[in-house]
Amino acid sequence: MATKKKTDQDLQLDKDQLKASIVRHLRSTLGTSEQKASPEAWWKATAAAVNEQVYERLTRTQQTHFKKDTRAIHYLSAEFLMGRLTSNNLHNLSLYKICEEALGELGLELTDLCEQEPDMALGNGGLGRLAACFIDSLATLNYPAVGYGIHYEHGLFRQEIQDGRQIERPDSWREYGNPWEICRPESVQEIPLYGYVETVFGDKGGLKKVWHAGRKIKGVPWDIPVVGFGGHTVNILRLWESRASEFFDWDVFNAGGYIDSQAEKAQAETISKVLYPNDETDAGKELRLIQQYFFCACSIKDIMRRYKRVHGSDFRNFAAQIAIQLNDTHPTVAIPELMRVLVDEEDLNWDAAWAICYQVFSYTNHTLLPEALEKWSVSLFEKVLPRHLEIIYEINARFLNELVEPKWPGNDAIKAKLSIIEEGDVRKVRMGNLCVIGSCKVNGVAEIHSKLVKEDLFPEYAELWPEKMCNVTNGVTPRRWLLACNPELAALYSEVVGKEWPLQLDKLRSVTKFADDKAFQQQFMTIKRHNKEKLVKVIKAETGIDVSAEAIFDVQIKRLHEYKRQQLNLIHIMALYRRLLANPDYDMHPRVFIFGSKAAPGYKLAKDIIYAINKLAERVNNDARIQGKLKVVFMPNYRVSLAEKLIPAADVSEQISTAGYEASGTGNMKMALNGAITIGTLDGANIEIAEEAGAENCAIFGLNVDEVKSLKARGYNPYDFYYANSELKAVLDWFDTDYFTPGRPGELASIKRSLLEGGDPYLTLADFASYSEAHKLIDTWYRDPALWAKKVIINSATMGKFNSDRSIQDYVDRIWKLKSCNVG
Ligand code: Z16
């Protein structure tokens, strides 16, 4: 019987079909009824109805990729910060409008149902969200791609604020089930850990290494469909959950060790239990190394299985078919793992295996901070992964003898620096060095950052391999970060430039010709006003604070870190407060400073800064003398879904890192795209944003990278700035009083201490005066509505470069060399 091949057209639902499907799922999947269903049940029923579409397209994508045997990218990342998926999937399937109508007829509001969804917060910040934007773009551009990561039971902690302080609470995103994930028991993997290595005689003569594992762990894959915009390609994000291996448990069990076997089970399940909440520091903990190996080994096995299904044990096509991207050093152990599989299990000789590995892997660096470049003690490595340590030694010896020695004969200092092994009291494995040595390409995430990777972080490697180092500037998906989060602006753009902009963000540039147009300015600013009014309600509901949409909304949202300099924003707000107290007529447009930020639980100073912001907020917000000209809001539990509400309402985007420290930033792109003006240093992607928008449309301040370097070289002394600037001195001295913590003087003193005695490593005081001037400029601009409107329109319209489709196309052209594959 000839069955007509289904097309996307055949799949497309109309409103009545979708409505019927939602009701059917409400009854049969959720087991409830229209009368008594909770909003949560309605949300899940809606998701189930959407999933019928998703799975049809997923199956079709997988069949097409299999049939065409396409080259694919495998994006290995310990973090994927997906946020919520309902509205995203509806938009990408072109179902959003009809779903809104279908639910409307059922007496429900789609936006309310979307609020039922917990964030999938399987990441810390920029790096994890970047991975989420990238898999969206890969699917949208019809590239065969698999995301691989860890199925954390608990994502990033939920932040509560109690008496101004951060309290961490467990996040349980799937406590009551998540409709977007599907378990794939048919693809379970088993991975070894611990044990010892034995040398035996191989069948073909010669010596072979056999790793006798001390433990085996089961990896259970959960797939999250990744729906491309337009709904053609549906790729997967495959997240591994750890379980006890039955095989191993039985041994213990039979020996009468029921209790022991339960303990082993608990241990095995610990591996994927919780995401480490440190964004830029590495804990060096055994469990974290095991997490990394666990998901890398499962992923490599999965890649192997799919390759061998077509090619058997002929590995000549492997490097042509498989590309693997390492998102930071977290998945580095995939390199020695692939070597181990090829050499020990598939019997390839070393050189053949290395030739494959070297072509397959590429590495993205996301930071220059030395404390974030992972190192593991050799003894830990030897205990957990004894065979991998041997392989790393072999890679290292060959690298040093064959490449370093000929290039720098007899130079032990360079050898020590480039070696994968750091010598010293505690010998360490340097994962960054292993990444560079084992990858064919290494990229930074913004032009300036990539330049610093090449010139300051890895200069000798760049000399050895000039072609290896490259740049791919980050980007964000315009589907989530404009179309879905800012529907009014999205509609305006569709009206003015046509409906193609979500796939071709460059199209927005033509809007710059309306930047001076009164009517367009008014439309644009009315939308901003609406978004601000919506945020006013959220702020009231979340914090109890009253703010006015008349004020300038000045937003700093990002992880808390000294280099990101929330403390600079803080001391500037204190300076404004002093000016207002000294002169109640001080001329400034009312300003609301909004913060959203989580601190790593062990990062004392970061937590002190959160406390100080909250104490300042309490004092300022309740001080009648300043007539509401200044408000400070700390929004608790900053996360993707909150960002989606803050970003469309921002007037001013705070991007104030010490130059040279923020690799790229991505919030900067999102806020500019949604019509905010950047107040920022010449750091990371800010530089490229100012290039696109024009420097006159950004408030750039502070030392640049070269000036930071030379000031540090001269010997930076924060006291010079403290004594030279009486306002700055007064503000810092305020920290020692009990002005913000009545009856408890000195509670905020650690901040002053870090900026003076602590040496102010991030040059906060050096940039203060220039930052303060930039804020005055912002204030004057804002008080000229036409000027402000013009600037924000130009900012928004010129952000085309920073869409993640462009980033992905750069990866494809410079690194992955993929072909897009049409599905259906
Ligand atoms: C992270 O989010 C980043 C770097 C890093 O070493 C670890 C984590 Cl969890 C960030 C960078 O700080 C940021 O500048 C960049 O935009 C982002 O990664 C994506 O590249």
PDB file of C-alpha atoms in Angstrom, residues 575-586 625-626:
ATOM      1  CA  ALA A 575      27.076  58.324  45.989  1.00  0.00           C
ATOM      2  CA  LEU A 576      23.795  59.334  44.332  1.00  0.00           C
ATOM      3  CA  TYR A 577      22.033  58.856  47.651  1.00  0.00           C
ATOM      4  CA  ARG A 578      24.546  61.122  49.362  1.00  0.00           C
ATOM      5  CA  ARG A 579      24.088  63.760  46.693  1.00  0.00           C
ATOM      6  CA  LEU A 580      20.319  63.632  47.185  1.00  0.00           C
ATOM      7  CA  LEU A 581      20.642  63.847  50.956  1.00  0.00           C
ATOM      8  CA  ALA A 582      23.033  66.770  50.708  1.00  0.00           C
ATOM      9  CA  ASN A 583      20.834  68.536  48.182  1.00  0.00           C
ATOM     10  CA  PRO A 584      17.185  67.443  47.956  1.00  0.00           C
ATOM     11  CA  ASP A 585      16.935  69.347  44.671  1.00  0.00           C
ATOM     12  CA  TYR A 586      19.810  67.420  43.148  1.00  0.00           C
ATOM     13  CA  ARG A 625      13.675  62.814  52.011  1.00  0.00           C
ATOM     14  CA  ILE A 626      14.688  61.734  48.532  1.00  0.00           C
TER      15      ILE A 626
END
